[in-house]
CSV table of C-alpha atoms and ligand atoms in Angstrom, one decimal:
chain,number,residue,atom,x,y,z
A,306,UNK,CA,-80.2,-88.1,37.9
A,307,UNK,CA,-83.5,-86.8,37.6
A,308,UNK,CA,-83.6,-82.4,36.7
A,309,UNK,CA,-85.9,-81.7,38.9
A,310,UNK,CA,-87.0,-77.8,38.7
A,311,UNK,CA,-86.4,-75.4,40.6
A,312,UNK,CA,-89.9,-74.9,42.7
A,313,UNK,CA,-89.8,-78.8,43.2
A,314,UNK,CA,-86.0,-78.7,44.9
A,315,UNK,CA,-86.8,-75.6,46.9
A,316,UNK,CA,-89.8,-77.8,48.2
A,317,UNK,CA,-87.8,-80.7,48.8
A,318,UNK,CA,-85.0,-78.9,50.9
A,319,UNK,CA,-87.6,-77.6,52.6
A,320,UNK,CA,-89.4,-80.8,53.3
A,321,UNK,CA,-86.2,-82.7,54.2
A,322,UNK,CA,-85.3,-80.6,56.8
A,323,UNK,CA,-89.1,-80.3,58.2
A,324,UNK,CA,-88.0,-84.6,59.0
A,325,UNK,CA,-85.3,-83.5,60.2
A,326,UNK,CA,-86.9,-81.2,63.1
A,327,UNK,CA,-86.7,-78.0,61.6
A,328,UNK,CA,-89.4,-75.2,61.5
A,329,UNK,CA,-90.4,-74.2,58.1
A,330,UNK,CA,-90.5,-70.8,58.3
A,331,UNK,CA,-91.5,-68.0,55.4
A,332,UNK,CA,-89.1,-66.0,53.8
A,333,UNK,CA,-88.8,-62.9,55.7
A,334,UNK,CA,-89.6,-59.1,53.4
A,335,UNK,CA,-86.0,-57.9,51.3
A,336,UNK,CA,-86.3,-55.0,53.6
A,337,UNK,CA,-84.1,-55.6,56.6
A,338,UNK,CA,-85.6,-55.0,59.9
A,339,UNK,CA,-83.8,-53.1,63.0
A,340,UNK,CA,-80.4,-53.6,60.6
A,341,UNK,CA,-78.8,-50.8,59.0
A,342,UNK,CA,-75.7,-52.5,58.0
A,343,UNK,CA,-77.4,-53.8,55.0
A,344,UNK,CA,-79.8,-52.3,52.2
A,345,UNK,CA,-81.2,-55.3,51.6
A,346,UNK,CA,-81.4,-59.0,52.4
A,347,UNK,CA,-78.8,-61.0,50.8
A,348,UNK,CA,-78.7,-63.6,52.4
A,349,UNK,CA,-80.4,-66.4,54.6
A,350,UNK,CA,-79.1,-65.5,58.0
A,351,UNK,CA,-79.1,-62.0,57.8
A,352,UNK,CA,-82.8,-61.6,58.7
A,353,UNK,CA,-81.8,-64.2,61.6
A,354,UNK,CA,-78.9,-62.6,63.2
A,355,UNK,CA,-81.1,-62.0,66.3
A,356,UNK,CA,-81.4,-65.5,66.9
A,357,UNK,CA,-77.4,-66.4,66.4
A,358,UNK,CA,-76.5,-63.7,68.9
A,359,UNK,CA,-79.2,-65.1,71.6
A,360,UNK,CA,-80.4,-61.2,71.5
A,361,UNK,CA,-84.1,-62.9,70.4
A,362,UNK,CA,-85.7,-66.3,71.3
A,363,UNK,CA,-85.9,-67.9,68.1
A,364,UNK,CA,-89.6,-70.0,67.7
A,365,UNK,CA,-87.8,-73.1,67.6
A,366,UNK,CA,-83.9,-74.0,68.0
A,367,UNK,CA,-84.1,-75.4,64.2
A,368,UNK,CA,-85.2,-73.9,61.5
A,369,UNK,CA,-85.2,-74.0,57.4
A,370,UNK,CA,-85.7,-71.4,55.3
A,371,UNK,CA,-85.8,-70.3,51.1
A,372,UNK,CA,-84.9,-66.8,51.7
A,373,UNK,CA,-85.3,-64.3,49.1
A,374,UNK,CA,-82.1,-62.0,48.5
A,375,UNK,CA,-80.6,-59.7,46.2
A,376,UNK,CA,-77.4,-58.2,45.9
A,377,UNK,CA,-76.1,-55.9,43.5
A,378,UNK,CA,-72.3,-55.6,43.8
A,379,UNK,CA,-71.7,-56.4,40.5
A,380,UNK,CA,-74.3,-55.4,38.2
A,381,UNK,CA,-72.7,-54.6,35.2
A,382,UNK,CA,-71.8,-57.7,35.2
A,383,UNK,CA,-75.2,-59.8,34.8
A,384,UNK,CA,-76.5,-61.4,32.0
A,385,UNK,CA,-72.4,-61.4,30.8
A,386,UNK,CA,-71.5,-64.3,33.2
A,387,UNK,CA,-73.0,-67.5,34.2
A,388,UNK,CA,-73.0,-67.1,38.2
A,389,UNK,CA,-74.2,-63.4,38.8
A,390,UNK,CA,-77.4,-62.2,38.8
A,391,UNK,CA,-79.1,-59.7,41.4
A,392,UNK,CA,-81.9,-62.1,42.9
A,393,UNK,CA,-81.6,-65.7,43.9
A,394,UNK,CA,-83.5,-67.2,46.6
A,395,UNK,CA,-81.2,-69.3,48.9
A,396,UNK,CA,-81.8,-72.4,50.7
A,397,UNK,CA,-80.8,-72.5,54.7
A,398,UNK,CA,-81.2,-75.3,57.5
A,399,UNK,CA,-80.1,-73.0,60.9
A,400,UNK,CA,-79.4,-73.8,64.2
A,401,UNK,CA,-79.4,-71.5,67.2
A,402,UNK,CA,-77.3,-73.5,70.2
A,403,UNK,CA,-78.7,-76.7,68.8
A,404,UNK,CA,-76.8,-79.2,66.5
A,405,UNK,CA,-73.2,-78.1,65.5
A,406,UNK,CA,-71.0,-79.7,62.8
A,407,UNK,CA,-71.4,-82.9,62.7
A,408,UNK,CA,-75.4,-83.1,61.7
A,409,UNK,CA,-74.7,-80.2,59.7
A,410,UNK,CA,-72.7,-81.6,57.4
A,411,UNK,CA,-74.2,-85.4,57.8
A,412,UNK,CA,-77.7,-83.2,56.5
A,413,UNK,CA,-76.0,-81.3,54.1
A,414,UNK,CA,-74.3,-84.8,51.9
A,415,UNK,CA,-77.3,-86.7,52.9
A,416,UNK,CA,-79.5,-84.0,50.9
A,417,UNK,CA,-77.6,-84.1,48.1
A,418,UNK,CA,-76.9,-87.7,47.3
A,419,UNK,CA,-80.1,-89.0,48.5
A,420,UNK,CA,-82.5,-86.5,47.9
A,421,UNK,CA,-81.3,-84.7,45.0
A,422,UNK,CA,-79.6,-88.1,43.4
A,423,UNK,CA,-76.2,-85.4,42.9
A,424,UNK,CA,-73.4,-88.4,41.5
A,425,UNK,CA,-71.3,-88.7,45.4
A,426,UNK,CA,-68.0,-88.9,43.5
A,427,UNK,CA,-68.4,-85.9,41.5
A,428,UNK,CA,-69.1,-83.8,45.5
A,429,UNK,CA,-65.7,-82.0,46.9
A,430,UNK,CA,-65.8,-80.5,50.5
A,431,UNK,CA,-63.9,-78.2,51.8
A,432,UNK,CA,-62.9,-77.0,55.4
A,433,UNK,CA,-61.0,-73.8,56.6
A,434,UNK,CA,-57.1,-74.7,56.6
A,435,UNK,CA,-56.8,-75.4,61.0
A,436,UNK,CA,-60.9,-77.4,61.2
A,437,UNK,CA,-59.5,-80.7,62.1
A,438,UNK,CA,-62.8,-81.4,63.3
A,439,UNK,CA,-64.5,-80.7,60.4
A,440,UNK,CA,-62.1,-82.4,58.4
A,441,UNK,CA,-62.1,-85.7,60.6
A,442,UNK,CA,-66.4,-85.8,60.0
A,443,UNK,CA,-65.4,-86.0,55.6
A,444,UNK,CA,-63.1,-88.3,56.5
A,445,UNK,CA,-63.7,-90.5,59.1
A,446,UNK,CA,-67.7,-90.1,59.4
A,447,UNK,CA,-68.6,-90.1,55.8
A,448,UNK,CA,-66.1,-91.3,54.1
A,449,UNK,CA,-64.3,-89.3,52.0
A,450,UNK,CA,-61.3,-89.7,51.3
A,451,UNK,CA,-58.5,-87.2,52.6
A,452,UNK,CA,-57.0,-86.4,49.0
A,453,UNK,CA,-60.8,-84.8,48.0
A,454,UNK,CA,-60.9,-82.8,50.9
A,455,UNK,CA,-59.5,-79.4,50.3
A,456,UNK,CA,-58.2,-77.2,52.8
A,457,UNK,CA,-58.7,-73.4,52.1
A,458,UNK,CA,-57.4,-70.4,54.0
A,459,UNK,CA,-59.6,-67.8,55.3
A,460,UNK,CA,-60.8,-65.8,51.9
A,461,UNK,CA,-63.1,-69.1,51.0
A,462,UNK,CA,-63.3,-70.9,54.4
A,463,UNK,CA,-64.4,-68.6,57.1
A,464,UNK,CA,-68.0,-66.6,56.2
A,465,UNK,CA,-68.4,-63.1,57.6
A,466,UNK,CA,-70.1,-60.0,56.3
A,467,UNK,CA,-69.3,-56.9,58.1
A,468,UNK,CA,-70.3,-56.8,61.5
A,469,UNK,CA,-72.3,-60.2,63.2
A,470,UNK,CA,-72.0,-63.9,63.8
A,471,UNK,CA,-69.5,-65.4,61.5
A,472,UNK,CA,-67.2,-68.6,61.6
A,473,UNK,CA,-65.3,-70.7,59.7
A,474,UNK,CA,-66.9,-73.1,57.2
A,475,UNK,CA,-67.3,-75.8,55.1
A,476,UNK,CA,-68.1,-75.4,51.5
A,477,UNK,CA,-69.7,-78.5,49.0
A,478,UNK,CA,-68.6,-78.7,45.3
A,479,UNK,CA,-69.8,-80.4,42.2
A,480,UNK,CA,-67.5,-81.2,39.6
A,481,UNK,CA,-69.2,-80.5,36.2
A,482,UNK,CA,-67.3,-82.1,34.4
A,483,UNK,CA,-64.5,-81.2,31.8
A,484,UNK,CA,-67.8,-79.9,29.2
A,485,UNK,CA,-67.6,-76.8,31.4
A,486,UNK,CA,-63.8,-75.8,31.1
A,487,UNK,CA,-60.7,-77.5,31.2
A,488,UNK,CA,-58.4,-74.7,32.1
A,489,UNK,CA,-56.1,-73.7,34.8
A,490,UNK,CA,-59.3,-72.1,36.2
A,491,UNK,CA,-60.9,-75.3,36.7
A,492,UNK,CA,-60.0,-76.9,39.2
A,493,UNK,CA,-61.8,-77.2,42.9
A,494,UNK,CA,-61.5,-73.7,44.5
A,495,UNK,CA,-60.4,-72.0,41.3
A,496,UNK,CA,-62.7,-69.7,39.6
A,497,UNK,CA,-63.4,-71.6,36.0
A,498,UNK,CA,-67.6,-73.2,35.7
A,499,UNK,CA,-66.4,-76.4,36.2
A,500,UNK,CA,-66.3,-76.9,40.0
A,501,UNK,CA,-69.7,-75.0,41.1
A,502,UNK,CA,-69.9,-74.0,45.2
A,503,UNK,CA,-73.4,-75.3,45.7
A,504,UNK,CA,-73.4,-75.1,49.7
A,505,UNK,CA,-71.9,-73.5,52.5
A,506,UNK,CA,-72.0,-74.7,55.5
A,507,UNK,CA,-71.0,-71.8,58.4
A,508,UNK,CA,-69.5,-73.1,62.0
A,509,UNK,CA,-71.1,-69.9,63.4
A,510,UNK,CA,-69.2,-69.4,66.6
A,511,UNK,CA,-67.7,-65.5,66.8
A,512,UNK,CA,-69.4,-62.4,66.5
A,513,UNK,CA,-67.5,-59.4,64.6
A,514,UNK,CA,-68.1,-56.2,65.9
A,515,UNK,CA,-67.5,-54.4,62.7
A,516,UNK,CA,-64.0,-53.6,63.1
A,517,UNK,CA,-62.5,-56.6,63.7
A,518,UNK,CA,-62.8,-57.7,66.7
A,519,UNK,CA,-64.0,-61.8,67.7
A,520,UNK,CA,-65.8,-62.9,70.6
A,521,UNK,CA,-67.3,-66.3,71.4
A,522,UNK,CA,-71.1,-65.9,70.6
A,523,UNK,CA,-72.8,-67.3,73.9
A,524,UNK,CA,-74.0,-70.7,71.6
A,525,UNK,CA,-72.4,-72.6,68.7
A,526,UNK,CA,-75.0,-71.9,65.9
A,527,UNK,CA,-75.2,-73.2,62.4
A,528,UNK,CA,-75.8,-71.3,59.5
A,529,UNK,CA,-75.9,-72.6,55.9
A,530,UNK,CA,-76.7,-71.4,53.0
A,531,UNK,CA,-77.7,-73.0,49.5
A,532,UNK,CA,-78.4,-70.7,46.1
A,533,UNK,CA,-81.7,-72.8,44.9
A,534,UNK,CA,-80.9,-71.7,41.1
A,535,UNK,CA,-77.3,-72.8,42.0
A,536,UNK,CA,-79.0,-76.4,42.9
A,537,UNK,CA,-80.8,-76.2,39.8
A,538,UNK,CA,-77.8,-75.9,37.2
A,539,UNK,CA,-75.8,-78.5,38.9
A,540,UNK,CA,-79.5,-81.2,38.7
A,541,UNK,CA,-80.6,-80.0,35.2
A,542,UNK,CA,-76.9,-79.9,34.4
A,543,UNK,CA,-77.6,-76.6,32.6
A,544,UNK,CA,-74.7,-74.1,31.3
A,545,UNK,CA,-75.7,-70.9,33.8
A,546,UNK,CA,-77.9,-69.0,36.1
A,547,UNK,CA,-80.2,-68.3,33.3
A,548,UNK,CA,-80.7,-71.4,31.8
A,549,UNK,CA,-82.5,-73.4,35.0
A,550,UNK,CA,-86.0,-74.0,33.7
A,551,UNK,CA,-87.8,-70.5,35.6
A,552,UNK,CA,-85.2,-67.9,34.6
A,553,UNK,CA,-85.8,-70.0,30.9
A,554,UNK,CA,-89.7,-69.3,31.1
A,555,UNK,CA,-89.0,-65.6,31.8
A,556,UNK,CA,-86.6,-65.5,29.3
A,557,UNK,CA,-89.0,-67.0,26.7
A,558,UNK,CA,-91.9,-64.5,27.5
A,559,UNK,CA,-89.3,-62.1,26.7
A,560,UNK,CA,-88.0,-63.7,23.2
A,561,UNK,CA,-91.7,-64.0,22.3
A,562,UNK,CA,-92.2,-59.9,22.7
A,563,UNK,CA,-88.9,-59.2,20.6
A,564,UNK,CA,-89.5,-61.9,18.4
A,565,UNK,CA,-86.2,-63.6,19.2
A,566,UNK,CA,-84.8,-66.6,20.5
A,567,UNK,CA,-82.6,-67.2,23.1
A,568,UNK,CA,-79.0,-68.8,21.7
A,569,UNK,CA,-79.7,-67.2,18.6
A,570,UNK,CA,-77.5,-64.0,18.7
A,571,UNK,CA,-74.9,-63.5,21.8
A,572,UNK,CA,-75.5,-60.0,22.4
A,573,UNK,CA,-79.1,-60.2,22.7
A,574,UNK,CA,-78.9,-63.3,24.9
A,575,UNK,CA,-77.3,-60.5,27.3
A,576,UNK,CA,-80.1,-58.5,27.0
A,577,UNK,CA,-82.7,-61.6,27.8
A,578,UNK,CA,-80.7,-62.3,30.7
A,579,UNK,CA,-80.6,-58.6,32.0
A,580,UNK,CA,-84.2,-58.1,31.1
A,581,UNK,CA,-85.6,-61.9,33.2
A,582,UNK,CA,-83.2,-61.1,36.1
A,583,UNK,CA,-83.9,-57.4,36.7
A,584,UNK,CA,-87.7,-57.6,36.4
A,585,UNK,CA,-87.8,-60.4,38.3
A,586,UNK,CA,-86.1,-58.3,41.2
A,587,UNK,CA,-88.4,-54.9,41.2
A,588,UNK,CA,-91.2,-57.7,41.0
A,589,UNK,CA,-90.2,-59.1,44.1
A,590,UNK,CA,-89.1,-55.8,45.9
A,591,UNK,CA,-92.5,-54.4,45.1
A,592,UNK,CA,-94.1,-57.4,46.3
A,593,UNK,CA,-92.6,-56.1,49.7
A,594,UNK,CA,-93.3,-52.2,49.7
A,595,UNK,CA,-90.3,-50.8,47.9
A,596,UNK,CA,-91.1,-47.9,45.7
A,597,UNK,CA,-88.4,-46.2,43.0
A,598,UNK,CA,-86.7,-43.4,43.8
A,599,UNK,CA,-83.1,-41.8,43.9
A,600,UNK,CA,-81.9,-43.2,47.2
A,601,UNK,CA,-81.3,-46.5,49.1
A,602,UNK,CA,-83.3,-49.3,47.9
A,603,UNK,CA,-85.5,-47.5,45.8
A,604,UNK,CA,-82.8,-46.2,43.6
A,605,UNK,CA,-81.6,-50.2,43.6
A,606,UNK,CA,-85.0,-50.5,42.5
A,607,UNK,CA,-84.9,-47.8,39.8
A,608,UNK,CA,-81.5,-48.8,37.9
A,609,UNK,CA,-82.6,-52.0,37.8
A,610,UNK,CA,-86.0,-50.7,36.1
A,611,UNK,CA,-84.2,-48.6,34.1
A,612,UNK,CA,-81.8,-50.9,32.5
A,613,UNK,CA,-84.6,-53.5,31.7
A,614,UNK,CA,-86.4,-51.0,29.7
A,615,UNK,CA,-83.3,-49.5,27.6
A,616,UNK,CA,-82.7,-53.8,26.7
A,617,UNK,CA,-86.0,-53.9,26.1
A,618,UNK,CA,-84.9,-51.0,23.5
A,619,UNK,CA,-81.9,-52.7,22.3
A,620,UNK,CA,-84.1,-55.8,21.6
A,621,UNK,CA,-86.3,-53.7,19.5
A,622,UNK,CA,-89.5,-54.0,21.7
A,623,UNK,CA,-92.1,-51.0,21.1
A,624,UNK,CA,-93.5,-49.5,23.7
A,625,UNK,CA,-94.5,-50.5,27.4
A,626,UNK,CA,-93.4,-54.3,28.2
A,627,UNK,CA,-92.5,-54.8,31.5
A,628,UNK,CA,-96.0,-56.3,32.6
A,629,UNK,CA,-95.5,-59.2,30.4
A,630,UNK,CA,-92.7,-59.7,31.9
A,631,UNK,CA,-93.7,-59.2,35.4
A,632,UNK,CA,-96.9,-62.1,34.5
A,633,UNK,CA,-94.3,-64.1,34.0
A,634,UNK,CA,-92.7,-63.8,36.9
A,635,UNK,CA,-96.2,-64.3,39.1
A,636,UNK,CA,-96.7,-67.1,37.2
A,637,UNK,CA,-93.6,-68.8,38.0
A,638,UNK,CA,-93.0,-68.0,41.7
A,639,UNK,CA,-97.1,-67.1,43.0
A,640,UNK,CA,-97.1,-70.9,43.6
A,641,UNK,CA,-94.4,-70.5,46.6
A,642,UNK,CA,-95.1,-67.0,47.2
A,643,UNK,CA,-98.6,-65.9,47.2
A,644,UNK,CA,-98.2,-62.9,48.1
A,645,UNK,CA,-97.3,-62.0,44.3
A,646,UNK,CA,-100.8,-63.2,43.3
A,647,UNK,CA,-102.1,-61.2,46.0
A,648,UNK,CA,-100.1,-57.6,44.6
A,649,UNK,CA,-100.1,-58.4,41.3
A,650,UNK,CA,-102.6,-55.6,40.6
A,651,UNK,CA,-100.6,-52.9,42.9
A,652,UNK,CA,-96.8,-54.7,41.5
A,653,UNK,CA,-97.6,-54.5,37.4
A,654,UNK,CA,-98.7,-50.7,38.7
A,655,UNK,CA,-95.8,-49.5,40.3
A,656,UNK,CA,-93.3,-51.3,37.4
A,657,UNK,CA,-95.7,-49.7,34.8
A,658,UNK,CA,-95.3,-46.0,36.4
A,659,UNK,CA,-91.8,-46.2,36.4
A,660,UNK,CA,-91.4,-47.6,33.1
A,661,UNK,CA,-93.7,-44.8,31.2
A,662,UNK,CA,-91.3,-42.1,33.0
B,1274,LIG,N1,-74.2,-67.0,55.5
B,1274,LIG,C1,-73.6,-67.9,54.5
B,1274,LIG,C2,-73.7,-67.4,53.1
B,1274,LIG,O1,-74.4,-66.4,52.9
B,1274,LIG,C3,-74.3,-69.3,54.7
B,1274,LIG,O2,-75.7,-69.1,54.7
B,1274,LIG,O3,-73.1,-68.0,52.3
């Protein structure tokens, strides 16, 4: 299998799904628009709810996206595990009342076997326990056969965030084989590194009003959503998050301004990771308009700053750092989103600000 990097597979998702009819369409701005359920973007279809509930036209019934995101439910977390970080950029083909399940999920294995080159018998689906239907296009349609297709109950098989569309869905595993963890954990569903989610494909059919409450949505949409550095561990067959070649490069600038490597020393790999993924997230919620301060985003913004700096600290940096770190970040993501080039001036200002308070 070839490692392809991570701004070459966000480019071919996009591309395969451009064949296959879709509208390429540009990541829409962290900040949500006419949606106070969330503080920011995190994930594809959020910015697209409109479309799902027929509430707007959408420019075309399909549509791909590389949405940017960033959630922070678990922040202490980062840099101490390989799966969580606070921004990832995630892959999405959508349909609004156009094709349902069964080019969704002939798209979805096609992508990954023939695109990507991912091994076919190392790819486990699953479908929510009582999605026959689902099931029968695995088995009968592509082939898979009925012991690899796991059933899961409503926790992992039906996707819903508070209140909007939501359905049941259809999730697509690689097995990483037994270097990333034999234990009880590791098995497909279980929460070991050995079986990674890499897709999730959503039947979006029901609207949640928030409390509970499902009605049919007036079209059967389809939702999916793909993380890109996900894609990348699984192709360069990498250990984590961090280690997929762009988080790597970030990481590097940052060994090369403490004078350390990466691998060396576990505790300070913890603070390379904190330092490339928080930057990397004020980078990009500067790039669209968010300031620090002590509410909403802009205190997200601000913890995040804050935190990068004190590693910064820990790995023994003197003095102001932060642009380095932020060139690095231009560098490695202007290509797909210009607009970093663009602010880099007004970016490395607002990050440099904060950082000297
Ligand atoms: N909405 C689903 C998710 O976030 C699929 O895009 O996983």
């Amino acid at each position: 299998m070839k490692k392809y990097g991570v701004n070459e597979l966000r480019k071919m998702f996009l591309d395969f799904f451009e064949s296959k009819g879709h509208l390429a369409m540009k990541s829409f701005s962290l900040v949500p628009h006419n949606d106070n359920s969330l503080l920011l973007i995190n994930s594809g279809m959020a910015p697209l709810k409109p479309y799902f509930t027929g509430q707007e036209i959408p420019p075309r019934t399909r549509v791909c996206t590389c949405q940017k995101c960033i959630r922070t439910g678990d922040i202490e977390n980062i840099g101490k595990t390989a799966r969580h970080g606070t921004f990832f950029e995630m892959l999405g083909n959508f349909s609004f009342g156009d094709y349902f399940k069964e080019e969704a999920i002939h798209w979805s294995w096609e992508f990954l076997t023939e695109v990507v080159g991912l091994d076919p018998d190392r790819l486990y689906p699953s479908v929510f326990e009582s999605d026959d239907e689902a099931f029968d296009i695995w088995n009968k349609e592509m082939g898979i056969p009925a012991e690899r297709i796991f059933r899961f109950g409503r926790e992992d098989n039906f996707w819903e965030h508070g209140a909007g569309p939501c359905g049941p869905c259809s999730e697509i595993y690689y097995d990483r084989g037994e270097k990333y963890g034999t234990g009880p954990e590791d098995v497909m569903g279980g929460e070991g590194d050995r079986f990674m989610e890499v897709w999730n494909v959503v039947f979006s059919q029901f609207n949640n009003d928030g409390h509970g409450n499902y009605t049919d949505l007036i079209q059967k949409n389809i939702d999916t959503g793909m993380g890109l550095e996900r894609l990348a561990v699984v192709c360069q067959d990498v250990a984590s998050l961090f280690d997929v070649d762009t988080n790597r490069a970030l990481m590097d600038e940052v060994g090369a301004l403490a004078h350390c490597r990466y691998e060396e020393d576990d505790k300070k790999d913890v603070s390379l990771r904190i330092i490339a993924d928080h930057v990397k997230s004020c980078t990009f919620m500067a790039s669209d308009g968010i300031m620090p301060s002590n509410e909403g985003r802009g205190y997200v913004f601000r913890r995040l700053l804050r935190r990068a700096a004190r590693h910064g600290r820990l790995l023994g940096i003197k003095g102001l750092f932060l642009k380095e770190v932020v060139d690095a970040v231009v560098e490695n993501y202007g290509g797909n989103y210009p607009v970093l080039v663009e602010n880099k001036d007004y970016i490395t200002k607002i990050i440099t600000l904060e950082e000297e308070r």
